[in-house]
Amino acid sequence: MGWGFRFLNYGYTSNGIMYYDNATNTWQEYNLTKIGTVFLQGVEFVNGGQYDTEKTAFESYKVQNYEDSSSENTIVGSTFH
Amino acid sequence: MHLEESEKYEITNNVFFKGIEKLVSMRKIKSVKFNNNLMIGALKRTNIAFKTLVACFLSENTFNKASGVQVKNNVCQGSYGHGFALPYVPCSEVGDKYIYNNLAGSCEIGFIFSKSADQCQAAADAKVYASKQCIMNHSPGTTQVMFKRMALTDCYGRAFNLRFGMGSDDARANVDEFYVNAISRPNCDYCYGVSAIPCANQEALRLLAITINGETLPDKFGTGYDVICRTETFDAKAFLRDIKFKNYRETYGESALSQCGNNYLFRPHPIASDMSGSHHFWSSTCDNCTMESMAIFDAPKQSELGWFGGCGDIVCTGKRNYLIEDHDGSLTGVSGGGTFIPSNPEIGDALDGCTAYNGPMNGHFCTRHDLAVLEYESKAKDKDLRIMWPVTLTREATGADQQYSHQTNGYKEWEWDGNEPLNRRLGRFISIINVNSTYNMTFLSEPPHVLKLQLQKRVE
């Protein structure tokens, strides 16, 4: 069903690690620095992954607690079609 | 667009055009401002057999003022499912307007609200047009819901419902400042009819029902969100102020509305066999409406007779024991106001000042304010182990009021083991009474050893 690209804004850098905890069967974070700020203005997403919600045209995942706390992700005046 | 476990986003002045299931969805977010965006065309999947949640905008987590989330001034035009699927906000923040002035049109359901963390949950400032159901509610863990400042037009199935789960001995819904118009463009000769916006068989408000459970997004959604599958609670009432209904009629004179009609204000939930909430109106109007279009008071279902999960030898009596009261006459236009009695001729025919409406309304309107709902239940150990009903309330004749007797059934069977009813019906009863009167209360068998009684509140 559908096709397209996905713009993934992923908030982790490689300063720390993620590791799999076999005791709890979950992914754990260790000393991760989280960034991932974006500024998109007037961007046209054409035939993006929104035709399949598993591959949405724009996805943000774990973008939080970034180093420059004054930064803000901005998506303005863009189209997704 | 999907945001997950993310924060500090400002998403403004964007256009989202055509997408499968969700145009914009968010989960575990904070400090996100989603303002002034246009969303057009949330489509359903066509390659799967089951129905999935479709929405222009879906938030799976709750918001409060401290979370820094804003969803303001957005438009959803066209959704096979929901326009906006949003959490309730705490009642104490209903005036803070961080979810504000969003507009949905041409949706199956304009706005659907899901549970917040608070026992008093609120929603406000929504606008919906030309949708099958404009506002959909049903949330668990709630003792009070509050709705304010909404405009709903051309809701061609139902404008809104009042529904939540958990309840209490003092459970209520508050609705203020609504504008609800059945047909917003009565002179438009191409707007309504089979090939345009449906304009027949509408209802403005599905009356309040409260059950012990509730539903939450995204596990439950769509028109099935309003299902009743567990027992109803002990108390339910709604207080409504400054509600402006318009154009609810059985027939219309305008040539452009020849296909329109049978549009009514109030109707009980069809599955609410044991209790519908009473509704109290102040400063509310219905412009270009008729008395006959005020309600359809469905009679109890004959299909609920019987002992296999039903109400036994007499019908369930919840649909005969609630009130709709126009406290100041503004809603009905009757000087001094009055009270609607649903589907209960034993009382309506006996009391002075009551007029029968035997058409689809199937009720009485009484120019009196001395009716109330008596709620009573067995609190004994055997409250759900033995049958002590029906309860017969007999009122002696006084003045111009005639004597009458009125039977009330216990609650229906709601406890099942697979396909087998467990015969655990509650000894719980809801009866209309006339206050300042003396009644003889007779149980079919030995009365409960411990009986709790309360009069349902008529004012806040």
Coordinates of C-alpha atoms in Angstrom, one line a residue:
Chain A
M1 CA 0.0 0.0 0.0
G2 CA 1.7 3.2 -1.1
W3 CA 5.3 4.2 -1.2
G4 CA 7.3 7.2 -0.4
F5 CA 10.0 8.7 1.6
R6 CA 10.1 9.4 5.3
F7 CA 11.8 12.4 7.0
L8 CA 12.9 11.0 10.4
N9 CA 13.9 13.5 13.0
Y10 CA 15.6 11.2 15.5
G11 CA 16.7 12.7 18.7
Y12 CA 19.7 10.6 19.8
T13 CA 23.4 11.2 19.1
S14 CA 26.2 8.7 19.5
N15 CA 27.6 10.2 22.7
G16 CA 26.0 7.5 24.7
I17 CA 24.7 4.1 24.1
M18 CA 21.5 2.1 24.0
Y19 CA 21.8 -1.4 25.2
Y20 CA 19.5 -4.3 25.4
D21 CA 18.8 -5.4 28.9
N22 CA 18.3 -9.2 28.8
A23 CA 16.9 -9.2 32.4
T24 CA 14.0 -7.0 31.4
N25 CA 13.9 -7.6 27.7
T26 CA 13.8 -3.9 27.0
W27 CA 16.1 -1.3 25.5
Q28 CA 17.8 0.9 28.0
E29 CA 19.6 4.2 27.6
Y30 CA 23.0 5.1 29.0
N31 CA 24.4 8.6 29.0
L32 CA 22.6 9.5 25.8
T33 CA 22.7 13.1 24.6
K34 CA 19.5 14.0 22.8
I35 CA 19.4 16.6 20.1
G36 CA 17.7 16.7 16.7
T37 CA 16.4 20.2 16.2
V38 CA 14.8 21.0 12.8
F39 CA 13.7 24.1 11.1
L40 CA 11.5 23.6 8.1
Q41 CA 10.0 26.5 6.3
G42 CA 8.0 26.3 3.1
V43 CA 9.0 22.7 2.4
E44 CA 6.8 20.7 0.1
F45 CA 6.6 17.0 0.9
V46 CA 5.2 15.4 -2.3
N47 CA 4.1 11.8 -2.3
G48 CA 5.6 11.2 1.1
G49 CA 5.1 8.2 3.2
Q50 CA 1.8 9.5 4.4
Y51 CA 0.2 7.1 2.0
D52 CA 1.2 4.4 4.5
T53 CA 1.0 5.5 8.1
E54 CA 3.8 3.1 9.0
K55 CA 6.1 5.4 6.9
T56 CA 4.7 8.8 7.6
A57 CA 6.3 11.6 5.6
F58 CA 7.6 13.3 8.7
E59 CA 8.3 11.5 11.9
S60 CA 9.9 12.8 15.1
Y61 CA 11.1 10.3 17.6
K62 CA 12.6 10.9 21.0
V63 CA 13.4 14.6 20.3
Q64 CA 13.7 15.8 23.8
N65 CA 16.1 17.3 26.4
Y66 CA 18.4 18.6 23.7
E67 CA 21.6 20.4 24.8
D68 CA 20.5 23.8 23.7
S69 CA 17.3 24.1 25.7
S70 CA 16.4 27.3 24.0
S71 CA 16.1 25.6 20.6
E72 CA 12.7 24.8 19.1
N73 CA 11.7 22.6 16.3
T74 CA 9.8 24.6 13.7
I75 CA 7.7 23.4 10.8
V76 CA 6.0 26.3 9.2
G77 CA 4.3 27.0 5.9
S78 CA 5.0 23.5 4.6
T79 CA 2.7 21.2 2.6
F80 CA 2.3 17.5 2.9
H81 CA 0.4 16.1 -0.1
Chain B
M1 CA 3.1 13.5 10.4
H2 CA 3.9 11.6 13.6
L3 CA 5.5 12.9 16.7
E4 CA 6.5 10.5 19.5
E5 CA 8.3 11.1 22.7
S6 CA 9.2 14.5 21.4
E7 CA 9.0 18.1 22.7
K8 CA 9.4 21.7 21.7
Y9 CA 7.8 21.7 18.3
E10 CA 6.0 24.6 16.7
I11 CA 4.0 23.4 13.7
T12 CA 2.2 26.3 12.2
N13 CA 0.5 27.3 8.9
N14 CA 1.0 23.9 7.2
V15 CA -1.2 22.0 4.8
F16 CA -1.8 18.2 5.1
F17 CA -3.6 16.9 2.1
K18 CA -4.8 13.3 1.8
G19 CA -3.3 10.5 3.9
I20 CA -4.2 7.1 5.0
E21 CA -5.7 6.8 8.5
K22 CA -4.0 9.8 10.3
L23 CA -2.9 13.0 8.8
V24 CA -1.3 14.1 12.1
S25 CA -0.7 11.9 15.1
M26 CA 1.1 12.5 18.4
R27 CA 2.1 10.3 21.3
K28 CA 3.9 11.1 24.5
I29 CA 4.5 14.7 23.6
K30 CA 4.9 18.0 25.5
S31 CA 5.6 21.6 24.6
V32 CA 4.1 21.2 21.1
K33 CA 2.2 24.0 19.5
F34 CA 0.1 22.8 16.6
N35 CA -1.7 25.9 15.4
N36 CA -3.3 27.3 12.2
N37 CA -2.9 24.2 10.1
L38 CA -5.2 22.9 7.4
M39 CA -5.9 19.1 7.1
I40 CA -7.8 17.8 4.2
G41 CA -8.9 14.2 3.5
A42 CA -8.1 11.5 6.1
L43 CA -8.7 8.3 4.2
K44 CA -9.4 4.8 5.3
R45 CA -7.4 1.7 4.4
T46 CA -9.0 -0.3 1.7
N47 CA -6.8 -3.4 1.7
I48 CA -7.8 -4.7 5.1
A49 CA -11.1 -6.2 6.3
F50 CA -11.4 -4.6 9.7
K51 CA -12.0 -0.9 10.5
T52 CA -9.1 1.2 11.8
L53 CA -9.0 4.5 13.4
V54 CA -9.0 7.4 10.9
A55 CA -8.6 11.0 11.9
C56 CA -7.2 14.3 10.7
F57 CA -5.6 14.8 14.1
L58 CA -5.0 12.2 16.9
S59 CA -3.4 12.7 20.2
E60 CA -2.9 9.6 22.2
N61 CA -1.7 11.3 25.4
T62 CA -3.4 13.7 27.7
F63 CA -2.7 17.4 27.9
N64 CA -2.9 19.9 30.7
K65 CA -1.8 23.5 30.9
A66 CA 1.5 22.6 32.3
S67 CA 2.4 20.2 29.4
G68 CA 2.7 23.2 27.1
V69 CA 0.7 21.7 24.4
Q70 CA -1.5 23.8 22.2
V71 CA -3.9 22.7 19.5
K72 CA -5.6 25.9 18.2
N73 CA -7.2 27.3 15.1
N74 CA -6.8 24.2 13.0
V75 CA -9.2 23.0 10.3
C76 CA -10.1 19.4 9.3
Q77 CA -12.1 19.2 6.1
G78 CA -13.1 15.6 5.3
S79 CA -12.4 12.4 7.2
Y80 CA -13.8 8.9 6.8
G81 CA -13.5 8.7 10.5
H82 CA -12.8 11.4 13.0
G83 CA -11.8 15.0 12.6
F84 CA -10.1 15.6 15.9
A85 CA -9.4 12.8 18.4
L86 CA -8.4 14.7 21.5
P87 CA -8.1 14.1 25.2
Y88 CA -10.4 15.9 27.7
V89 CA -8.8 18.6 29.7
P90 CA -9.2 19.1 33.5
C91 CA -12.4 21.0 34.3
S92 CA -10.4 23.6 36.2
E93 CA -8.6 24.5 32.9
V94 CA -11.6 24.6 30.6
G95 CA -11.2 28.4 30.3
D96 CA -7.5 28.3 29.5
K97 CA -8.1 27.6 25.8
Y98 CA -5.0 25.7 24.9
I99 CA -7.2 23.4 22.9
Y100 CA -9.2 26.0 21.1
N101 CA -11.2 27.0 18.1
N102 CA -10.6 23.9 16.0
L103 CA -13.1 23.3 13.1
A104 CA -14.1 19.9 11.6
G105 CA -16.4 19.4 8.6
S106 CA -17.5 16.5 6.5
C107 CA -16.4 13.8 8.9
E108 CA -18.1 10.7 10.3
I109 CA -17.4 12.1 13.7
G110 CA -16.2 15.7 14.1
F111 CA -14.6 15.5 17.5
I112 CA -14.1 12.5 19.8
F113 CA -12.8 12.9 23.3
S114 CA -10.8 10.5 25.4
K115 CA -10.0 10.1 29.0
S116 CA -7.8 12.6 30.9
A117 CA -6.4 11.9 34.3
D118 CA -9.1 13.9 36.1
Q119 CA -12.4 12.8 37.5
C120 CA -13.9 16.0 36.2
Q121 CA -13.2 16.1 32.5
A122 CA -14.0 18.9 30.1
A123 CA -14.0 19.9 26.4
A124 CA -14.6 23.3 24.9
D125 CA -14.4 25.6 21.9
A126 CA -15.0 23.1 19.1
K127 CA -16.9 23.8 15.9
V128 CA -18.3 21.1 13.6
Y129 CA -20.4 21.2 10.5
A130 CA -21.9 18.6 8.1
S131 CA -20.8 15.5 10.0
K132 CA -22.7 12.4 10.9
Q133 CA -22.1 12.9 14.6
C134 CA -20.6 16.2 15.5
I135 CA -19.3 15.5 19.0
M136 CA -18.7 12.0 20.5
N137 CA -18.1 11.4 24.2
H138 CA -17.5 8.4 26.4
S139 CA -14.8 8.3 29.0
P140 CA -14.1 6.1 32.0
G141 CA -13.0 7.2 35.4
T142 CA -15.3 10.2 35.4
T143 CA -17.7 11.6 38.0
Q144 CA -18.4 14.8 36.0
V145 CA -18.1 16.0 32.4
M146 CA -18.2 19.6 31.3
F147 CA -18.7 21.0 27.8
K148 CA -18.6 24.7 26.9
R149 CA -18.8 27.0 23.9
M150 CA -19.4 24.7 20.9
A151 CA -21.1 25.4 17.6
L152 CA -22.6 22.4 15.8
T153 CA -24.5 22.6 12.5
D154 CA -25.9 20.2 10.0
C155 CA -25.0 17.2 12.1
Y156 CA -27.0 14.8 10.0
G157 CA -27.1 11.9 12.4
R158 CA -26.6 13.4 15.9
A159 CA -25.2 16.6 17.2
F160 CA -23.7 15.3 20.4
N161 CA -24.1 12.7 23.1
L162 CA -23.6 12.8 26.9
R163 CA -21.9 9.6 28.0
F164 CA -19.3 8.6 30.5
G165 CA -18.2 5.8 32.8
M166 CA -17.7 5.3 36.5
G167 CA -20.1 7.8 38.0
S168 CA -21.0 8.4 41.6
D169 CA -23.9 9.0 43.8
D170 CA -23.7 12.6 42.5
A171 CA -22.7 12.3 38.9
R172 CA -23.4 15.0 36.4
A173 CA -22.8 16.6 33.1
N174 CA -22.7 20.3 32.6
V175 CA -23.2 21.9 29.2
D176 CA -23.0 25.6 28.6
E177 CA -23.1 28.0 25.6
F178 CA -23.9 25.6 22.7
Y179 CA -25.3 26.5 19.3
V180 CA -26.9 23.5 17.6
N181 CA -28.5 24.1 14.2
A182 CA -30.2 21.2 12.3
I183 CA -30.2 23.0 9.0
S184 CA -28.0 26.1 8.8
R185 CA -28.9 27.1 5.2
P186 CA -32.6 26.6 4.9
N187 CA -32.9 28.6 1.7
C188 CA -30.0 26.8 -0.1
D189 CA -31.6 24.7 -2.9
Y190 CA -28.7 22.4 -3.5
C191 CA -27.3 21.9 0.0
Y192 CA -29.7 19.2 1.4
G193 CA -31.1 15.9 0.4
V194 CA -30.1 12.5 -0.7
S195 CA -27.3 13.7 -3.0
A196 CA -26.1 16.5 -0.6
I197 CA -26.2 16.8 3.2
P198 CA -28.7 14.4 4.7
C199 CA -31.3 16.4 6.6
A200 CA -33.9 13.9 8.0
N201 CA -34.0 11.8 11.1
Q202 CA -31.5 13.9 13.1
E203 CA -31.3 14.2 16.8
A204 CA -29.6 17.0 18.6
L205 CA -28.7 15.3 21.9
R206 CA -28.5 11.6 22.9
L207 CA -29.4 11.8 26.6
L208 CA -26.9 11.1 29.3
A209 CA -26.1 7.5 30.2
I210 CA -23.5 6.5 32.7
T211 CA -22.1 3.0 33.1
I212 CA -19.5 1.6 35.4
N213 CA -17.0 1.4 32.6
G214 CA -16.0 3.6 29.7
E215 CA -14.0 3.5 26.5
T216 CA -10.6 5.1 25.5
L217 CA -8.9 5.9 22.3
P218 CA -7.3 4.5 20.3
D219 CA -8.5 1.0 21.4
K220 CA -12.1 2.0 20.8
F221 CA -13.3 4.5 18.2
G222 CA -15.9 5.4 15.7
T223 CA -19.6 5.1 16.2
G224 CA -19.2 2.1 18.5
Y225 CA -17.5 4.3 21.0
D226 CA -20.9 5.0 22.6
V227 CA -21.7 1.3 23.3
I228 CA -23.3 0.2 26.5
C229 CA -22.0 -3.2 27.6
R230 CA -21.9 -2.9 31.4
T231 CA -24.4 -1.9 34.0
E232 CA -25.5 1.6 34.5
T233 CA -24.9 3.5 37.7
F234 CA -27.0 4.9 40.5
D235 CA -27.3 8.6 39.5
A236 CA -27.2 10.6 36.3
K237 CA -28.2 14.1 35.5
A238 CA -27.3 17.0 33.3
F239 CA -27.5 20.7 33.7
L240 CA -27.6 22.7 30.5
R241 CA -27.5 26.5 30.2
D242 CA -27.5 28.9 27.3
I243 CA -28.1 26.2 24.7
K244 CA -29.4 27.6 21.4
F245 CA -31.1 25.0 19.3
K246 CA -32.4 25.9 15.9
N247 CA -34.5 24.4 13.1
Y248 CA -35.5 21.1 14.7
R249 CA -38.9 20.2 13.1
E250 CA -40.9 17.3 11.9
T251 CA -41.7 19.1 8.6
Y252 CA -40.3 22.2 6.9
G253 CA -42.1 24.7 4.7
E254 CA -39.1 25.8 2.7
S255 CA -39.1 24.4 -0.9
A256 CA -35.4 23.7 -0.6
L257 CA -36.0 21.4 2.3
S258 CA -38.6 19.1 0.8
Q259 CA -36.5 16.0 1.7
C260 CA -35.9 17.2 5.3
G261 CA -37.9 16.3 8.4
N262 CA -38.3 14.2 11.5
N263 CA -35.5 16.1 13.3
Y264 CA -35.8 16.0 17.1
L265 CA -34.0 17.4 20.0
F266 CA -33.7 14.6 22.5
R267 CA -33.7 10.9 22.5
P268 CA -32.4 8.4 25.1
H269 CA -29.6 6.0 24.4
P270 CA -31.2 2.9 22.8
I271 CA -29.4 0.5 25.2
A272 CA -30.0 2.5 28.3
S273 CA -32.5 0.0 29.7
D274 CA -32.2 0.8 33.3
M275 CA -31.5 4.6 33.6
S276 CA -31.3 7.7 31.5
G277 CA -30.1 10.9 33.1
S278 CA -32.6 13.7 33.7
H279 CA -31.8 17.0 31.9
H280 CA -32.4 20.5 33.3
F281 CA -32.4 23.5 31.1
W282 CA -32.1 27.2 31.8
S283 CA -31.8 30.2 29.4
S284 CA -32.0 27.9 26.5
T285 CA -34.0 28.3 23.3
C286 CA -35.2 26.4 20.3
D287 CA -35.8 28.7 17.4
N288 CA -38.1 27.5 14.6
C289 CA -38.9 24.3 16.4
T290 CA -42.2 22.7 17.4
M291 CA -43.3 21.2 20.6
E292 CA -43.7 17.8 18.9
S293 CA -40.1 17.9 17.8
M294 CA -38.7 18.3 21.3
A295 CA -38.1 14.6 21.9
I296 CA -38.6 11.0 20.9
F297 CA -39.2 9.1 24.2
D298 CA -38.6 5.6 23.1
A299 CA -40.7 3.0 25.0
P300 CA -39.0 0.2 26.8
K301 CA -37.9 -2.6 24.4
Q302 CA -40.2 -5.7 24.3
S303 CA -37.0 -7.6 23.3
E304 CA -35.7 -7.1 26.9
L305 CA -38.5 -9.2 28.3
G306 CA -37.5 -12.6 29.5
W307 CA -35.1 -14.3 32.0
F308 CA -32.2 -14.9 29.7
G309 CA -30.3 -11.7 30.3
G310 CA -33.4 -9.6 30.2
C311 CA -35.6 -7.8 32.7
G312 CA -38.0 -10.7 33.5
D313 CA -41.7 -10.6 33.1
I314 CA -42.1 -6.9 32.8
V315 CA -40.0 -4.6 30.6
C316 CA -37.0 -2.7 31.9
T317 CA -38.3 0.6 33.2
G318 CA -35.3 3.0 32.8
K319 CA -36.8 4.5 29.7
R320 CA -39.9 5.6 31.7
N321 CA -38.2 7.2 34.6
Y322 CA -36.3 10.3 33.8
L323 CA -37.3 13.9 33.3
I324 CA -36.4 16.8 31.0
E325 CA -37.2 20.0 32.8
D326 CA -37.5 23.5 31.3
H327 CA -36.9 25.5 34.4
D328 CA -37.7 28.9 33.0
G329 CA -39.9 28.3 29.9
S330 CA -37.2 29.5 27.6
L331 CA -36.8 26.2 25.8
T332 CA -40.4 25.3 25.2
G333 CA -41.8 28.8 25.1
V334 CA -44.4 27.8 27.7
S335 CA -44.8 30.5 30.3
G336 CA -43.3 29.3 33.5
G337 CA -41.8 26.2 31.8
G338 CA -42.5 22.7 32.8
T339 CA -41.4 19.1 32.7
F340 CA -41.4 16.4 30.1
I341 CA -42.3 12.9 31.3
P342 CA -41.2 10.1 28.9
S343 CA -43.3 7.2 27.9
N344 CA -45.1 7.0 31.2
P345 CA -48.9 7.4 30.8
E346 CA -49.7 6.1 34.3
I347 CA -48.2 9.3 35.8
G348 CA -48.7 11.7 32.9
D349 CA -52.4 11.0 32.6
A350 CA -53.0 11.2 36.3
L351 CA -51.4 14.5 37.1
D352 CA -53.0 17.8 36.6
G353 CA -51.4 20.1 34.1
C354 CA -50.0 17.4 31.9
T355 CA -50.6 17.2 28.1
A356 CA -50.1 14.0 26.2
Y357 CA -48.1 14.0 23.0
N358 CA -49.0 10.6 21.5
G359 CA -47.0 11.0 18.3
P360 CA -43.3 10.1 18.0
M361 CA -42.7 12.0 21.2
N362 CA -44.6 9.4 23.2
G363 CA -44.6 11.5 26.4
H364 CA -46.3 14.2 28.4
F365 CA -45.4 17.8 29.1
C366 CA -46.5 19.0 32.5
T367 CA -46.7 22.7 33.4
R368 CA -45.4 21.9 36.9
H369 CA -42.0 21.7 38.6
D370 CA -42.8 19.3 41.4
L371 CA -41.6 16.1 39.7
A372 CA -38.4 14.4 40.7
V373 CA -36.5 11.1 40.3
L374 CA -36.2 8.8 43.3
E375 CA -33.1 6.6 43.2
Y376 CA -33.1 3.7 45.6
E377 CA -31.3 0.4 45.9
S378 CA -30.7 -2.6 48.1
K379 CA -27.5 -2.4 50.1
A380 CA -28.1 -5.7 51.8
K381 CA -25.8 -8.7 51.2
D382 CA -28.3 -10.3 48.9
K383 CA -28.7 -7.2 46.7
D384 CA -28.0 -9.1 43.6
L385 CA -29.0 -12.6 44.7
R386 CA -32.8 -12.5 45.0
I387 CA -35.7 -10.8 43.2
M388 CA -37.8 -8.4 45.2
W389 CA -39.3 -6.4 42.3
P390 CA -41.2 -5.0 40.7
V391 CA -41.7 -2.2 43.2
T392 CA -45.1 -0.6 43.1
L393 CA -45.4 3.1 44.0
T394 CA -49.0 4.2 44.7
R395 CA -49.9 7.8 45.1
E396 CA -53.3 8.8 46.6
A397 CA -55.5 11.3 44.8
T398 CA -55.1 14.8 46.0
G399 CA -56.7 18.0 44.6
A400 CA -56.9 17.7 40.8
D401 CA -54.3 14.9 40.7
Q402 CA -55.7 11.4 40.4
Q403 CA -54.5 8.3 42.1
Y404 CA -52.0 6.2 40.2
S405 CA -49.8 3.2 40.6
H406 CA -46.5 2.8 38.9
Q407 CA -44.3 -0.3 38.6
T408 CA -40.5 -0.1 38.6
N409 CA -38.3 -3.0 37.7
G410 CA -34.8 -3.9 39.0
Y411 CA -31.8 -3.4 36.8
K412 CA -31.3 -5.8 33.8
E413 CA -28.9 -8.7 33.9
W414 CA -25.4 -7.5 33.1
E415 CA -23.3 -10.2 34.6
W416 CA -22.4 -13.0 32.2
D417 CA -20.1 -16.0 32.1
G418 CA -19.6 -16.3 28.4
N419 CA -23.1 -16.8 26.9
E420 CA -24.7 -17.6 30.3
P421 CA -26.3 -15.0 32.4
L422 CA -25.3 -15.3 36.1
N423 CA -28.7 -14.2 37.5
R424 CA -27.0 -11.3 39.4
R425 CA -29.5 -8.5 38.7
L426 CA -29.1 -5.5 41.0
G427 CA -31.9 -4.5 43.3
R428 CA -31.6 -1.0 42.1
F429 CA -34.6 1.2 41.2
I430 CA -35.2 4.5 39.4
S431 CA -38.7 6.0 39.7
I432 CA -40.4 9.3 38.9
I433 CA -42.3 10.7 41.8
N434 CA -44.3 13.8 42.6
V435 CA -42.7 15.6 45.5
N436 CA -44.6 16.7 48.6
S437 CA -46.8 13.6 48.2
T438 CA -47.4 10.4 50.1
Y439 CA -46.6 7.1 48.4
N440 CA -47.2 3.5 49.4
M441 CA -44.1 1.5 48.3
T442 CA -44.6 -2.2 47.9
F443 CA -42.0 -4.8 46.9
L444 CA -43.1 -8.0 45.3
S445 CA -41.3 -10.0 48.0
E446 CA -39.6 -9.2 51.2
P447 CA -38.1 -5.7 51.0
P448 CA -34.4 -5.2 51.2
H449 CA -33.1 -5.3 54.7
V450 CA -30.9 -2.3 54.0
L451 CA -32.3 0.2 51.5
K452 CA -30.6 3.4 50.4
L453 CA -32.8 6.2 49.0
Q454 CA -31.9 9.5 47.5
L455 CA -33.7 12.2 45.5
Q456 CA -31.9 13.1 42.3
K457 CA -30.7 16.7 42.4
R458 CA -32.7 19.1 40.1
V459 CA -30.4 22.1 40.6
E460 CA -26.7 22.4 41.2

